[in-house]
CSV table of C-alpha atoms in Angstrom, one decimal:
chain,number,residue,atom,x,y,z
H,914,UNK,CA,8.3,25.3,-71.8
H,915,UNK,CA,11.1,25.3,-70.0
H,916,UNK,CA,13.1,26.4,-73.1
H,917,UNK,CA,16.2,27.3,-70.8
H,918,UNK,CA,16.5,24.8,-70.3
H,919,UNK,CA,17.1,22.9,-72.8
H,920,UNK,CA,19.2,25.4,-73.9
H,921,UNK,CA,21.2,24.7,-71.3
H,922,UNK,CA,21.1,21.0,-71.6
H,923,UNK,CA,23.2,21.7,-74.8
H,924,UNK,CA,25.5,24.7,-73.6
H,925,UNK,CA,27.4,21.3,-72.0
H,926,UNK,CA,28.5,20.2,-75.5
H,927,UNK,CA,28.1,23.3,-78.0
H,928,UNK,CA,29.8,26.6,-78.5
H,929,UNK,CA,26.1,27.1,-80.3
H,930,UNK,CA,23.0,27.4,-79.5
H,931,UNK,CA,20.4,28.8,-82.1
H,932,UNK,CA,17.3,29.3,-80.9
H,933,UNK,CA,15.3,30.9,-84.2
H,934,UNK,CA,13.6,33.8,-85.0
H,935,UNK,CA,15.6,35.0,-81.6
H,936,UNK,CA,18.5,35.1,-81.5
H,937,UNK,CA,22.6,32.4,-80.4
H,938,UNK,CA,24.2,32.2,-77.1
H,939,UNK,CA,27.5,31.4,-77.9
H,940,UNK,CA,30.2,29.8,-75.4
H,941,UNK,CA,33.6,30.5,-76.0
H,942,UNK,CA,36.7,28.3,-73.3
H,943,UNK,CA,38.2,31.3,-71.3
H,944,UNK,CA,41.1,30.3,-69.9
H,945,UNK,CA,41.6,30.0,-65.7
H,946,UNK,CA,42.7,33.8,-64.3
H,947,UNK,CA,43.7,35.0,-61.0
H,948,UNK,CA,42.2,38.8,-60.0
H,949,UNK,CA,45.2,40.2,-58.6
H,950,UNK,CA,44.0,43.2,-56.2
H,951,UNK,CA,41.6,40.6,-54.1
H,952,UNK,CA,44.3,37.0,-54.3
H,953,UNK,CA,41.0,35.4,-56.2
H,954,UNK,CA,41.3,31.9,-58.1
H,955,UNK,CA,39.2,31.0,-61.3
H,956,UNK,CA,39.2,28.0,-62.2
H,957,UNK,CA,38.5,27.7,-66.9
H,958,UNK,CA,35.5,28.3,-68.1
H,959,UNK,CA,33.2,28.7,-71.1
H,960,UNK,CA,31.8,32.7,-71.2
H,961,UNK,CA,28.2,33.5,-72.1
H,962,UNK,CA,27.4,36.2,-75.0
H,963,UNK,CA,24.1,36.3,-77.1
H,964,UNK,CA,23.9,37.3,-80.9
H,965,UNK,CA,21.2,38.3,-82.1
H,966,UNK,CA,22.2,38.0,-85.7
H,967,UNK,CA,21.8,34.7,-85.5
H,968,UNK,CA,18.2,33.1,-86.6
H,969,UNK,CA,18.6,30.4,-89.3
H,970,UNK,CA,17.2,27.9,-87.7
H,971,UNK,CA,20.3,25.1,-87.7
H,972,UNK,CA,17.4,22.0,-85.9
H,973,UNK,CA,20.0,21.4,-83.3
H,974,UNK,CA,17.6,22.9,-80.6
H,975,UNK,CA,14.3,21.7,-82.0
H,976,UNK,CA,15.8,18.0,-82.5
H,977,UNK,CA,17.1,18.7,-78.9
H,978,UNK,CA,13.3,19.5,-77.8
H,979,UNK,CA,11.5,16.7,-80.4
H,980,UNK,CA,13.9,13.5,-78.8
H,981,UNK,CA,13.1,14.8,-75.1
H,982,UNK,CA,9.3,15.2,-75.3
H,983,UNK,CA,8.7,12.4,-77.9
H,984,UNK,CA,6.7,15.0,-80.2
H,985,UNK,CA,7.6,15.2,-84.2
H,986,UNK,CA,10.2,17.7,-85.0
H,987,UNK,CA,7.8,20.1,-86.8
H,988,UNK,CA,5.7,20.3,-82.8
H,989,UNK,CA,9.1,21.0,-81.4
H,990,UNK,CA,9.0,24.2,-83.8
H,991,UNK,CA,6.2,25.7,-83.9
H,992,UNK,CA,6.8,24.7,-79.7
H,993,UNK,CA,10.1,27.1,-80.4
H,994,UNK,CA,7.9,29.9,-81.9
H,995,UNK,CA,5.0,30.8,-79.9
H,996,UNK,CA,7.5,30.8,-76.7
H,997,UNK,CA,9.8,33.5,-78.9
H,998,UNK,CA,6.9,35.7,-79.1
H,999,UNK,CA,4.9,35.1,-76.1
H,1000,UNK,CA,9.5,36.4,-74.7
H,1001,UNK,CA,10.0,39.1,-77.5
H,1002,UNK,CA,6.4,40.5,-75.7
H,1003,UNK,CA,7.6,40.4,-72.4
H,1004,UNK,CA,10.7,42.6,-73.5
H,1005,UNK,CA,8.5,45.2,-75.5
H,1006,UNK,CA,6.5,46.0,-71.8
H,1007,UNK,CA,10.1,46.2,-70.7
H,1008,UNK,CA,10.2,43.6,-68.4
H,1009,UNK,CA,13.8,41.8,-67.5
H,1010,UNK,CA,13.6,37.8,-69.5
H,1011,UNK,CA,15.3,36.0,-66.9
H,1012,UNK,CA,17.3,32.4,-68.3
H,1013,UNK,CA,17.8,29.9,-65.5
H,1014,UNK,CA,21.4,29.7,-65.2
H,1015,UNK,CA,22.2,31.4,-68.7
H,1016,UNK,CA,21.1,35.1,-68.0
H,1017,UNK,CA,19.5,37.7,-68.3
H,1018,UNK,CA,17.6,39.4,-71.7
H,1019,UNK,CA,16.5,43.1,-71.9
H,1020,UNK,CA,15.4,46.4,-74.8
H,1021,UNK,CA,18.1,48.8,-74.6
H,1022,UNK,CA,17.5,52.1,-75.6
H,1023,UNK,CA,17.7,50.6,-79.5
H,1024,UNK,CA,15.8,48.7,-79.0
H,1025,UNK,CA,18.5,45.9,-79.1
H,1026,UNK,CA,18.4,42.8,-77.2
H,1027,UNK,CA,20.8,43.0,-74.6
H,1028,UNK,CA,22.3,40.2,-72.5
H,1029,UNK,CA,23.7,39.7,-69.3
H,1030,UNK,CA,25.2,35.9,-68.8
H,1031,UNK,CA,25.9,33.9,-65.6
H,1032,UNK,CA,28.0,32.8,-63.6
H,1033,UNK,CA,26.3,30.1,-61.4
H,1034,UNK,CA,26.7,27.6,-63.4
H,1035,UNK,CA,30.2,26.8,-65.0
H,1036,UNK,CA,29.7,25.2,-68.7
H,1037,UNK,CA,33.1,23.7,-69.1
H,1038,UNK,CA,32.9,19.7,-68.5
H,1039,UNK,CA,36.9,19.9,-67.8
H,1040,UNK,CA,36.0,21.8,-65.0
H,1041,UNK,CA,33.1,19.9,-63.3
H,1042,UNK,CA,34.0,20.7,-59.9
H,1043,UNK,CA,35.9,23.0,-60.1
H,1044,UNK,CA,35.6,26.6,-57.5
H,1045,UNK,CA,36.9,30.3,-57.7
H,1046,UNK,CA,38.8,30.4,-54.4
H,1047,UNK,CA,40.2,32.8,-52.5
H,1048,UNK,CA,44.5,32.6,-51.6
H,1049,UNK,CA,45.4,33.7,-47.8
H,1050,UNK,CA,47.6,35.7,-47.2
H,1051,UNK,CA,51.7,33.8,-45.9
H,1052,UNK,CA,53.1,35.3,-42.8
H,1053,UNK,CA,56.2,34.0,-43.1
H,1054,UNK,CA,58.0,34.6,-39.0
H,1055,UNK,CA,62.0,34.6,-40.0
H,1056,UNK,CA,63.7,32.9,-36.6
H,1057,UNK,CA,67.7,34.3,-36.6
H,1058,UNK,CA,70.2,32.0,-35.0
H,1059,UNK,CA,72.7,33.2,-33.5
H,1060,UNK,CA,75.2,31.5,-33.3
H,1061,UNK,CA,78.0,32.0,-30.4
H,1062,UNK,CA,81.6,30.4,-30.6
H,1063,UNK,CA,82.9,29.3,-26.5
H,1064,UNK,CA,86.7,28.3,-26.2
H,1065,UNK,CA,86.5,25.5,-23.1
H,1066,UNK,CA,90.5,25.8,-22.0
H,1067,UNK,CA,90.6,23.0,-19.4
H,1068,UNK,CA,94.1,21.8,-18.2
H,1069,UNK,CA,94.6,17.2,-18.6
H,1070,UNK,CA,95.6,16.0,-15.8
H,1071,UNK,CA,97.4,12.7,-17.0
H,1072,UNK,CA,97.0,9.6,-13.8
H,1073,UNK,CA,99.8,6.7,-13.9
H,1074,UNK,CA,98.5,3.8,-14.0
H,1075,UNK,CA,99.3,1.5,-11.7
H,1076,UNK,CA,99.7,-1.8,-12.7
H,1077,UNK,CA,99.2,-5.4,-10.3
H,1078,UNK,CA,101.2,-8.1,-10.2
H,1079,UNK,CA,99.9,-10.8,-12.8
H,1080,UNK,CA,102.7,-13.5,-12.8
H,1081,UNK,CA,99.9,-15.7,-11.0
H,1082,UNK,CA,97.5,-15.0,-13.9
H,1083,UNK,CA,99.8,-16.2,-16.7
H,1084,UNK,CA,100.6,-19.7,-14.0
H,1085,UNK,CA,96.9,-20.2,-14.0
H,1086,UNK,CA,97.0,-20.2,-18.2
H,1087,UNK,CA,98.9,-22.6,-18.4
H,1088,UNK,CA,98.0,-25.4,-16.0
H,1089,UNK,CA,94.0,-24.8,-18.0
H,1090,UNK,CA,95.7,-25.1,-21.7
H,1091,UNK,CA,96.9,-28.3,-20.4
H,1092,UNK,CA,93.5,-29.6,-19.0
H,1093,UNK,CA,91.9,-28.7,-21.8
H,1094,UNK,CA,94.3,-30.3,-23.7
H,1095,UNK,CA,93.9,-33.6,-22.1
H,1096,UNK,CA,90.6,-33.7,-22.9
H,1097,UNK,CA,90.2,-32.6,-26.4
H,1098,UNK,CA,90.7,-35.8,-27.6
H,1099,UNK,CA,88.6,-37.6,-25.4
H,1100,UNK,CA,85.4,-35.5,-27.0
H,1101,UNK,CA,86.9,-35.3,-29.9
H,1102,UNK,CA,86.3,-38.4,-29.8
H,1103,UNK,CA,83.3,-38.8,-28.4
H,1104,UNK,CA,81.6,-36.5,-31.1
H,1105,UNK,CA,82.5,-38.0,-33.2
H,1106,UNK,CA,80.2,-41.6,-32.9
H,1107,UNK,CA,77.6,-39.2,-31.3
H,1108,UNK,CA,77.3,-37.1,-35.0
H,1109,UNK,CA,77.7,-39.8,-36.9
H,1110,UNK,CA,74.4,-41.7,-35.3
H,1111,UNK,CA,72.5,-38.9,-35.3
H,1112,UNK,CA,72.7,-38.0,-38.5
H,1113,UNK,CA,71.7,-41.6,-39.1
H,1114,UNK,CA,68.7,-41.4,-37.2
H,1115,UNK,CA,68.2,-38.4,-38.5
H,1116,UNK,CA,68.0,-39.4,-42.5
H,1117,UNK,CA,65.7,-43.0,-41.2
H,1118,UNK,CA,63.0,-39.9,-39.6
H,1119,UNK,CA,63.2,-38.2,-42.5
H,1120,UNK,CA,62.6,-40.7,-44.4
H,1121,UNK,CA,59.2,-42.2,-42.6
H,1122,UNK,CA,58.2,-38.9,-43.4
H,1123,UNK,CA,58.4,-38.5,-47.0
H,1124,UNK,CA,56.8,-41.6,-47.1
H,1125,UNK,CA,53.8,-40.7,-45.2
H,1126,UNK,CA,53.3,-37.7,-47.3
H,1127,UNK,CA,53.4,-39.5,-50.5
H,1128,UNK,CA,50.7,-42.6,-49.1
H,1129,UNK,CA,48.1,-38.5,-48.2
H,1130,UNK,CA,48.6,-37.0,-51.2
H,1131,UNK,CA,47.5,-40.0,-53.5
H,1132,UNK,CA,44.3,-39.5,-54.5
H,1133,UNK,CA,41.9,-39.7,-57.0
H,1134,UNK,CA,38.7,-37.3,-58.0
H,1135,UNK,CA,36.5,-39.4,-58.9
H,1136,UNK,CA,33.4,-36.4,-59.7
H,1137,UNK,CA,34.9,-33.0,-59.4
H,1138,UNK,CA,32.6,-30.0,-59.4
H,1139,UNK,CA,31.5,-28.7,-62.8
H,1140,UNK,CA,33.4,-25.6,-63.6
H,1141,UNK,CA,32.4,-22.1,-63.1
H,1142,UNK,CA,31.4,-19.8,-65.1
H,1143,UNK,CA,30.4,-15.7,-64.3
H,1144,UNK,CA,28.5,-13.9,-66.5
H,1145,UNK,CA,30.1,-10.4,-66.4
H,1146,UNK,CA,27.8,-7.0,-67.9
H,1147,UNK,CA,30.1,-4.4,-69.3
H,1148,UNK,CA,29.1,-1.2,-69.8
H,1149,UNK,CA,30.3,0.4,-73.0
H,1150,UNK,CA,28.8,3.5,-75.3
H,1151,UNK,CA,30.3,7.1,-75.8
H,1152,UNK,CA,27.5,8.8,-74.5
H,1153,UNK,CA,27.3,8.8,-69.8
H,1154,UNK,CA,25.1,11.0,-67.6
H,1155,UNK,CA,27.5,12.3,-65.0
H,1156,UNK,CA,26.5,12.1,-61.4
H,1157,UNK,CA,30.0,13.5,-59.7
H,1158,UNK,CA,33.8,14.8,-59.9
H,1159,UNK,CA,35.7,14.2,-56.4
H,1160,UNK,CA,39.9,15.2,-56.0
H,1161,UNK,CA,39.2,12.3,-52.9
H,1162,UNK,CA,38.7,9.1,-54.9
H,1163,UNK,CA,37.1,7.1,-51.5
H,1164,UNK,CA,35.2,9.9,-52.0
H,1165,UNK,CA,33.9,8.6,-56.0
H,1166,UNK,CA,34.6,5.4,-54.4
H,1167,UNK,CA,31.4,5.9,-52.3
H,1168,UNK,CA,29.0,7.6,-54.3
H,1169,UNK,CA,29.5,5.1,-56.5
H,1170,UNK,CA,28.2,2.6,-53.6
H,1171,UNK,CA,25.3,4.7,-52.6
H,1172,UNK,CA,23.5,4.6,-56.4
H,1173,UNK,CA,24.2,1.1,-57.1
H,1174,UNK,CA,22.4,0.3,-53.5
H,1175,UNK,CA,19.2,2.4,-56.3
H,1176,UNK,CA,19.4,0.4,-58.5
H,1177,UNK,CA,21.4,2.2,-60.7
H,1178,UNK,CA,24.4,0.5,-62.4
H,1179,UNK,CA,26.4,3.2,-61.2
H,1180,UNK,CA,30.8,3.2,-62.0
H,1181,UNK,CA,33.7,5.1,-63.0
H,1182,UNK,CA,35.1,6.5,-65.8
H,1183,UNK,CA,38.5,7.4,-64.8
H,1184,UNK,CA,39.7,11.0,-63.5
H,1185,UNK,CA,39.8,14.2,-65.4
H,1186,UNK,CA,42.5,16.8,-67.2
H,1187,UNK,CA,42.1,18.1,-63.7
H,1188,UNK,CA,42.3,14.9,-61.7
H,1189,UNK,CA,38.9,15.3,-60.2
H,1190,UNK,CA,37.1,11.3,-60.3
H,1191,UNK,CA,34.1,11.1,-62.4
H,1192,UNK,CA,31.2,9.5,-61.8
H,1193,UNK,CA,28.4,8.3,-63.9
H,1194,UNK,CA,24.8,6.8,-63.5
H,1195,UNK,CA,25.7,4.5,-66.6
H,1196,UNK,CA,26.7,4.5,-69.9
H,1197,UNK,CA,24.5,4.4,-74.0
H,1198,UNK,CA,25.1,3.3,-76.9
H,1199,UNK,CA,23.1,6.4,-78.1
H,1200,UNK,CA,22.0,9.8,-78.0
H,1201,UNK,CA,18.4,9.2,-77.3
H,1202,UNK,CA,18.9,6.2,-75.3
H,1203,UNK,CA,20.7,9.3,-72.2
H,1204,UNK,CA,18.6,11.8,-72.8
H,1205,UNK,CA,15.3,9.6,-71.5
H,1206,UNK,CA,17.6,8.2,-68.9
H,1207,UNK,CA,19.1,11.7,-68.0
H,1208,UNK,CA,15.5,13.1,-68.3
H,1209,UNK,CA,14.2,10.5,-65.9
H,1210,UNK,CA,17.5,11.0,-63.0
H,1211,UNK,CA,16.5,14.8,-62.9
H,1212,UNK,CA,13.1,14.0,-62.4
H,1213,UNK,CA,13.6,12.1,-60.2
H,1214,UNK,CA,16.7,11.9,-58.0
H,1215,UNK,CA,19.3,14.9,-59.3
H,1216,UNK,CA,19.1,18.1,-60.9
H,1217,UNK,CA,22.8,18.3,-61.5
H,1218,UNK,CA,22.9,16.0,-63.6
H,1219,UNK,CA,24.6,16.0,-67.2
H,1220,UNK,CA,25.5,14.2,-70.6
H,1221,UNK,CA,29.3,13.5,-71.4
H,1222,UNK,CA,29.6,12.9,-74.6
H,1223,UNK,CA,33.0,11.1,-74.6
H,1224,UNK,CA,34.5,8.2,-76.2
H,1225,UNK,CA,37.0,6.3,-73.3
H,1226,UNK,CA,40.1,3.9,-74.0
């Protein structure tokens, strides 16, 4: 029985997962941090802890196991109890119990369970895809601009302008004016008649073209085509199986195409609070339906897929 797998699934959505007759795994949200000495940035996360005093069965874990394995609730309780007895016997013998993606459990000198949490997985769904990174020191080079003021005193030499005798241009201009004025009247008379004839011809051609267009556009469809009806399937539900979250939207589009080629009804559900574009295998109306599909996807396609409970707008 992979008890740690079921506990890990529930830690994404709940702050407390109680294992009957053993203890409770607790999560507490912590803000993003910066390690000053190493210049390392850590994203927000759910910090894990263990409380041995909380052993009362609240039904959460047993119900989840019953839904996933499709067994009665009482059978799930018995399987948990049997598995816990085996774990306790190993602890008494001094062995360390490793819960994958959760942490290590061992008995201390006082006979109490000591828990060492694992940092392999961040159970805060809002921070999915974010990891810690180290900032590289930035060495800035400062360039000093040397401004040199240079004053140039150079003599200004004035050269007197030599004017040519332009009296002949006056007579040439007068002759051109007389010839132009005489021809202006003849040109004006010719242009007026030519423009009037041209305008009348253009008007007649425009009317003929308009009549031709009207004749071509006047027709009746005797047998119209039937209207096309498109049937689009819209996914609904608050239970979504997440395939991944991407900072670059083009990568999320590529992921959707890949999943659809495999037969999944994949789609994008928008960006989370950190700007990551989330892609889901599909959305489901009930938790039981989503859990069944999640179990199948993890077994056949993606072990890192997880369930997101969110009401989309």
